[in-house]
Short mmCIF file of C-alpha atoms in Angstrom, two decimals:
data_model
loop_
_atom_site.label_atom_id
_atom_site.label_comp_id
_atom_site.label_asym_id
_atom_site.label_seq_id
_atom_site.Cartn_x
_atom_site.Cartn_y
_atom_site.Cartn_z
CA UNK A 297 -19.27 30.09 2.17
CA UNK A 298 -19.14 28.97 5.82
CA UNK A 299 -22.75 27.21 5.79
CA UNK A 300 -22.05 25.59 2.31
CA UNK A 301 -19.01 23.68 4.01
CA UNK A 302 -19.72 20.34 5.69
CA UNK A 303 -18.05 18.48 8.53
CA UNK A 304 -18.97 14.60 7.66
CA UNK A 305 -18.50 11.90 9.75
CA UNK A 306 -19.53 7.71 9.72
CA UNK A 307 -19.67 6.00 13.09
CA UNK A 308 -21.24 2.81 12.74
CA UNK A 309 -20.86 -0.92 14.26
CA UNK A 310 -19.97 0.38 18.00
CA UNK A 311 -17.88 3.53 16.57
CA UNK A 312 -20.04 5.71 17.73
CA UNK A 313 -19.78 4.69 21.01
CA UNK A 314 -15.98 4.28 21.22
CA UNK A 315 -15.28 7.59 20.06
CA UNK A 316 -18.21 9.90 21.28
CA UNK A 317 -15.27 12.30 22.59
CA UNK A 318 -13.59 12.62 19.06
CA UNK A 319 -16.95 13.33 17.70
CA UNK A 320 -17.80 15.85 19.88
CA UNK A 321 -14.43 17.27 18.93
CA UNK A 322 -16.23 17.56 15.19
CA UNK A 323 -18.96 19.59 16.16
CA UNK A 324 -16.80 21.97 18.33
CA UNK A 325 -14.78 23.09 15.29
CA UNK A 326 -18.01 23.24 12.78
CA UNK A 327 -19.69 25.64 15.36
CA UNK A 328 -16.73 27.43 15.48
CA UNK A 329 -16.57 28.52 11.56
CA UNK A 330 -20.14 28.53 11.38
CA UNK A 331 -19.88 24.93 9.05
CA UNK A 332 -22.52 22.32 8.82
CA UNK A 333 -21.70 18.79 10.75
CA UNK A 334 -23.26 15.74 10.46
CA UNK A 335 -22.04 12.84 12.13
CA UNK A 336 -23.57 9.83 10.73
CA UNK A 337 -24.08 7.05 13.80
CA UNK A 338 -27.29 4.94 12.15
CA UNK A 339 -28.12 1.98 11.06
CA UNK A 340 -25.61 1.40 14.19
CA UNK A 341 -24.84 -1.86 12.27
CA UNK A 342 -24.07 -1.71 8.64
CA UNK A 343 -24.14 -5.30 6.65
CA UNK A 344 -21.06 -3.53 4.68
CA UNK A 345 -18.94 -4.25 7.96
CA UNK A 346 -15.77 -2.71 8.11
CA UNK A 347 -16.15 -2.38 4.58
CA UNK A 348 -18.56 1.02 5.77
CA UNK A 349 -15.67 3.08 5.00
CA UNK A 350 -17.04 2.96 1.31
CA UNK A 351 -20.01 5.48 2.44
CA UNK A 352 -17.36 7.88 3.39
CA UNK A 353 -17.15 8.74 -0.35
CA UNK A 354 -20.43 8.05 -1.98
CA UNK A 355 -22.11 10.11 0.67
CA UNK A 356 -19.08 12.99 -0.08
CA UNK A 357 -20.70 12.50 -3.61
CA UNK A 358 -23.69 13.02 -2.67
CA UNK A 359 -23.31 16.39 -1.23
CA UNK A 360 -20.83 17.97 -3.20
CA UNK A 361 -23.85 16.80 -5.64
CA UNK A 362 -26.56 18.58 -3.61
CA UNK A 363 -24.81 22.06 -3.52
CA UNK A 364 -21.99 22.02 -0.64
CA UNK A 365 -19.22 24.29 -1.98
CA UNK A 366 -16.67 22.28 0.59
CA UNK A 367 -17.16 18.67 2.32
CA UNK A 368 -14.60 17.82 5.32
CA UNK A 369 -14.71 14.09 5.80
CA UNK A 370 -13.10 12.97 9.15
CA UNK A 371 -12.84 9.39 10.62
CA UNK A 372 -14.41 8.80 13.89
CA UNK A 373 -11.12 7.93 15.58
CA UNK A 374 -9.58 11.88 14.67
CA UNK A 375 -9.46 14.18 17.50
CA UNK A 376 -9.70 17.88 16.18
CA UNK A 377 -7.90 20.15 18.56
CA UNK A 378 -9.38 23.59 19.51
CA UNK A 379 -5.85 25.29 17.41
CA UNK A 380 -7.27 23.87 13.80
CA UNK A 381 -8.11 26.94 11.09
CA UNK A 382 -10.74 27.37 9.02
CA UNK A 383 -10.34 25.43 5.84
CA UNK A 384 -9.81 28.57 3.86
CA UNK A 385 -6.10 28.56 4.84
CA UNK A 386 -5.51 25.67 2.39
CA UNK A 387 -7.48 26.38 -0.54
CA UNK A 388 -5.05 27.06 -3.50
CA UNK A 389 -6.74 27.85 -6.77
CA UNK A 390 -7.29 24.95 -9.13
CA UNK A 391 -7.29 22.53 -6.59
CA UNK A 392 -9.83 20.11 -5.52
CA UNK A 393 -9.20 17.66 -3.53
CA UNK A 394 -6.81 17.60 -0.17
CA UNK A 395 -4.74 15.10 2.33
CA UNK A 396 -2.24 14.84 4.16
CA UNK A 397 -0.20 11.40 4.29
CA UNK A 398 0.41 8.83 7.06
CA UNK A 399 2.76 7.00 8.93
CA UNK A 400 3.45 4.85 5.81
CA UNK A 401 4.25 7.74 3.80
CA UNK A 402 1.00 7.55 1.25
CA UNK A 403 -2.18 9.64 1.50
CA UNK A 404 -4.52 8.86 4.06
CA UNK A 405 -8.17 9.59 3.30
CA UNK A 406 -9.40 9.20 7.20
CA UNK A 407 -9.18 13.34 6.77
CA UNK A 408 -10.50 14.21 3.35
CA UNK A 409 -11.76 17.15 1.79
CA UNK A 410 -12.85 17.77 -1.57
CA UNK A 411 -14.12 20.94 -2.92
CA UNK A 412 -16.56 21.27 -5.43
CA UNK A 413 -15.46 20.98 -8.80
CA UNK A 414 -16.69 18.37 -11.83
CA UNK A 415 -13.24 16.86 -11.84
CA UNK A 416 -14.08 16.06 -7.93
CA UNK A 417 -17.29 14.19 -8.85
CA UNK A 418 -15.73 12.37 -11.79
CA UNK A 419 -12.17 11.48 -8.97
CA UNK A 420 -14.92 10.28 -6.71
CA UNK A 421 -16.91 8.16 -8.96
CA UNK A 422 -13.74 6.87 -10.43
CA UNK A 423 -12.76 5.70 -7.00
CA UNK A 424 -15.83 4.19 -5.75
CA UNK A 425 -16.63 2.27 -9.52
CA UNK A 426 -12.73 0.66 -9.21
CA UNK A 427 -14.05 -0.77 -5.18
CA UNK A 428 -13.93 -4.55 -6.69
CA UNK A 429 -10.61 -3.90 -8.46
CA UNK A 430 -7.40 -5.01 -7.09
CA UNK A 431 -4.75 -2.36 -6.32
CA UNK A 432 -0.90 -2.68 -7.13
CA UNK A 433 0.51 -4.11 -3.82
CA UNK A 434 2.45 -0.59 -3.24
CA UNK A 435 -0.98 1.34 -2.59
CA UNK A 436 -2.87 -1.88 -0.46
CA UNK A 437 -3.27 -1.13 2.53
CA UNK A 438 -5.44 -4.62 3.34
CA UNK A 439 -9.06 -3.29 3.23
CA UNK A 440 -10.92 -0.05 2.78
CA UNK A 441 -11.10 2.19 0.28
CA UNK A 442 -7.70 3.47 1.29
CA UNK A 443 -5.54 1.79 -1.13
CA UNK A 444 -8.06 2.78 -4.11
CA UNK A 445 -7.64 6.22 -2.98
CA UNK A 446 -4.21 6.59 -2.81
CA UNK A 447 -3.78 4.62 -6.46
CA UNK A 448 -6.02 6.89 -8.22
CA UNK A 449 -4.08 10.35 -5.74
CA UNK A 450 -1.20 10.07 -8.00
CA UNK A 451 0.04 11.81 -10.31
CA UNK A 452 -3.32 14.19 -9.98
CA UNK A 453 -2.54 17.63 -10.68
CA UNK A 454 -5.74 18.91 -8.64
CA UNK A 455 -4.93 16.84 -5.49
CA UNK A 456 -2.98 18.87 -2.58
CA UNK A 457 -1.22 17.22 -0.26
CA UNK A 458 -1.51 18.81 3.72
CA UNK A 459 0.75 19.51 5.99
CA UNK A 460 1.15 15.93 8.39
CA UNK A 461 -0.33 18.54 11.25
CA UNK A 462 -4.02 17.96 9.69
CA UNK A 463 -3.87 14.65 9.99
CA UNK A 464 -0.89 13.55 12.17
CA UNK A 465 -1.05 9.32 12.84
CA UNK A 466 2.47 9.36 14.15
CA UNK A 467 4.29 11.93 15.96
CA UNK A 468 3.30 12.20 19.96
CA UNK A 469 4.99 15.46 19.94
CA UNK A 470 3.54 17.27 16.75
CA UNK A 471 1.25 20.43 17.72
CA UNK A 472 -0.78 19.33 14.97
CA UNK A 473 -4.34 20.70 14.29
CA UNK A 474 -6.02 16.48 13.90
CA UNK A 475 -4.53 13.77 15.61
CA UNK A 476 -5.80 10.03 14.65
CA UNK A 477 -5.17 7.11 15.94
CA UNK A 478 -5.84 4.54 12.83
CA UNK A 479 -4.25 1.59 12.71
CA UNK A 480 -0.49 2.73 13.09
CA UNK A 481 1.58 4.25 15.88
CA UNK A 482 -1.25 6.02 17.84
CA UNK A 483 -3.21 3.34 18.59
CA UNK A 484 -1.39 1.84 21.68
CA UNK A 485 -3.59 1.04 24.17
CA UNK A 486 -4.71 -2.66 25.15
CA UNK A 487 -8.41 -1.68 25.10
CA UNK A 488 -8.20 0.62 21.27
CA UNK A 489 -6.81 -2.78 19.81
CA UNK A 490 -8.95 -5.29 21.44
CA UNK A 491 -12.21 -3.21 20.37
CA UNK A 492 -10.98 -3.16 16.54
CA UNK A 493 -10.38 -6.66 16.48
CA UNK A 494 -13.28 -7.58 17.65
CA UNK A 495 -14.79 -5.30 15.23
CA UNK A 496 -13.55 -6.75 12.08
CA UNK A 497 -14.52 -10.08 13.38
CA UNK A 498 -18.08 -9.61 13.93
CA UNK A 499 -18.23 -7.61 10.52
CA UNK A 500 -16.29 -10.45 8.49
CA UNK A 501 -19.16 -12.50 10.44
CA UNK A 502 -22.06 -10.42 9.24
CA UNK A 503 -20.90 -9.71 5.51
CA UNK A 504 -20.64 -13.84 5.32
CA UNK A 505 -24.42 -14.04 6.87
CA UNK A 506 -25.97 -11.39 4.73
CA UNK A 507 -24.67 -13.31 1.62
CA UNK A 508 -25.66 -16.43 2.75
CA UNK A 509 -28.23 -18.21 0.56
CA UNK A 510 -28.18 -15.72 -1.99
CA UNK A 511 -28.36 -16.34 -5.41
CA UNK A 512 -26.66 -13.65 -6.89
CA UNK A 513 -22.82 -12.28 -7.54
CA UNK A 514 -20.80 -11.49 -4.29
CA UNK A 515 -19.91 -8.23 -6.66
CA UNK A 516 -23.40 -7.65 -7.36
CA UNK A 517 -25.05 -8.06 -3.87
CA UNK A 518 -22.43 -6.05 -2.31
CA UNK A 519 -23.01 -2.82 -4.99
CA UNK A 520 -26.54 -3.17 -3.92
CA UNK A 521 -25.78 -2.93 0.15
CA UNK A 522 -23.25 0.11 -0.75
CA UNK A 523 -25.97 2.04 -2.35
CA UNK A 524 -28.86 0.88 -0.22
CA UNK A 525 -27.31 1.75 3.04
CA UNK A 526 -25.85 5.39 0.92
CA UNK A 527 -30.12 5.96 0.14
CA UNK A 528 -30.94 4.74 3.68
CA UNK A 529 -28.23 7.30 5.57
CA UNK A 530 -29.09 10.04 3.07
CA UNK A 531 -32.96 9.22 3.93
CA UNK A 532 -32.31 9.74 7.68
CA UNK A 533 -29.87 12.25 8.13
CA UNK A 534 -31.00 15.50 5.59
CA UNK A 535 -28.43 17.57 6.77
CA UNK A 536 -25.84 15.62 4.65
CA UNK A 537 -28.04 17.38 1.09
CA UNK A 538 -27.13 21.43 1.03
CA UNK A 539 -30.64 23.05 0.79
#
């Protein structure tokens, strides 16, 4: 089962830069149960801007798809510490899809995995076909998939949530087994939070650019850039399709 597990990750638009350390953190634990890992780090600029966070779960898709029994999606900004099990120690029967929740109390899908299952697929596509629909203000979270996610988490009888130890965004003194430091209490220094903001700028800046001129839907264009850059990453990086 080990090799049909993947460790997926999306560093784009100077990520992969910023958090080399936390991605080399990745790898460590995916050598260390014998798991597949694929951080994804090209085009380094994606015309999706911050908005890239989409590709975390049509490229999930696309492997659970391609054969992977298990896919572990981790942001770029989680740290994996060398005390994290194997996945197996969560697995209940019947269940498909697993997260642990934030510092706001509501799932957070920067650690994600999904086992395969046709109810996962069918979650998956439900989430990624409702991107242009607005959520009830008690699940936004401002931008991202995020707030989709945790609309469509509830109530789900095959969705587990984690202990806050796999994905801990709060507590300094937690011996958790994935620390991140998103947008809430972890993120503290000066540096972190001048890097993001500058971030979202340029990526507000590119998304206006790219549909500039262009005589076609904002709705329409942008499903085209999700699943061109999804084809584009999937054409580069092979390891993300279980052969």
């Amino acid at each position: 089962m080990q090799h049909k597990t993947l460790i997926l990750s999306i560093a784009l638009n100077g990520y992969q830069w910023m958090y080399q350390r936390e991605l080399k953190s990745h790898q460590r634990y995916a050598q260390k149960y014998g798991y597949v890992h694929q951080a994804v780090t090209r085009p380094f600029v994606s015309a999706l801007g911050v908005e890239c966070c989409w590709l975390k779960l049509t490229l999930m898709r696309a492997a659970l798809l391609s054969g992977y029994e298990n896919v572990l999606f981790l942001d770029a900004d989680t740290m994996v510490n060398p005390n994290c099990p194997s996945l197996t120690n969560v697995f209940q029967a019947g269940k498909y899809v697993y997260m642990a929740k934030g510092y706001s109390n509501r799932f957070n899908s920067g650690v994600l995995l999904a086992r395969n299952n046709v109810i996962t697929i069918e979650w998956l596509t439900r989430v990624i076909d409702s991107r242009f629909d607005k959520v009830q203000s008690e699940n936004d979270v401002g931008w991202g998939e995020n707030g989709h996610v945790i609309e469509f988490s509830k109530g789900v009888h095959f969705i587990v949530e984690l202990e806050q130890k796999w994905n801990n965004t709060f507590d300094y003194q937690l011996k958790d087994y994935i620390r991140h430091r998103n947008c809430g209490p972890m993120r503290t220094g000066f540096f972190n939070n001048f890097f993001h903001k500058i971030v979202f700028f340029l990526s507000a800046r590119l998304l206006a650019f790219v549909n500039k001129n262009k005589f076609i839907s904002a709705r329409k264009l942008n499903e085209d850039i999700l699943s061109r850059e999804t084809n584009i990453i999937l054409s580069i990086y092979s390891k993300i399709i279980c052969l």
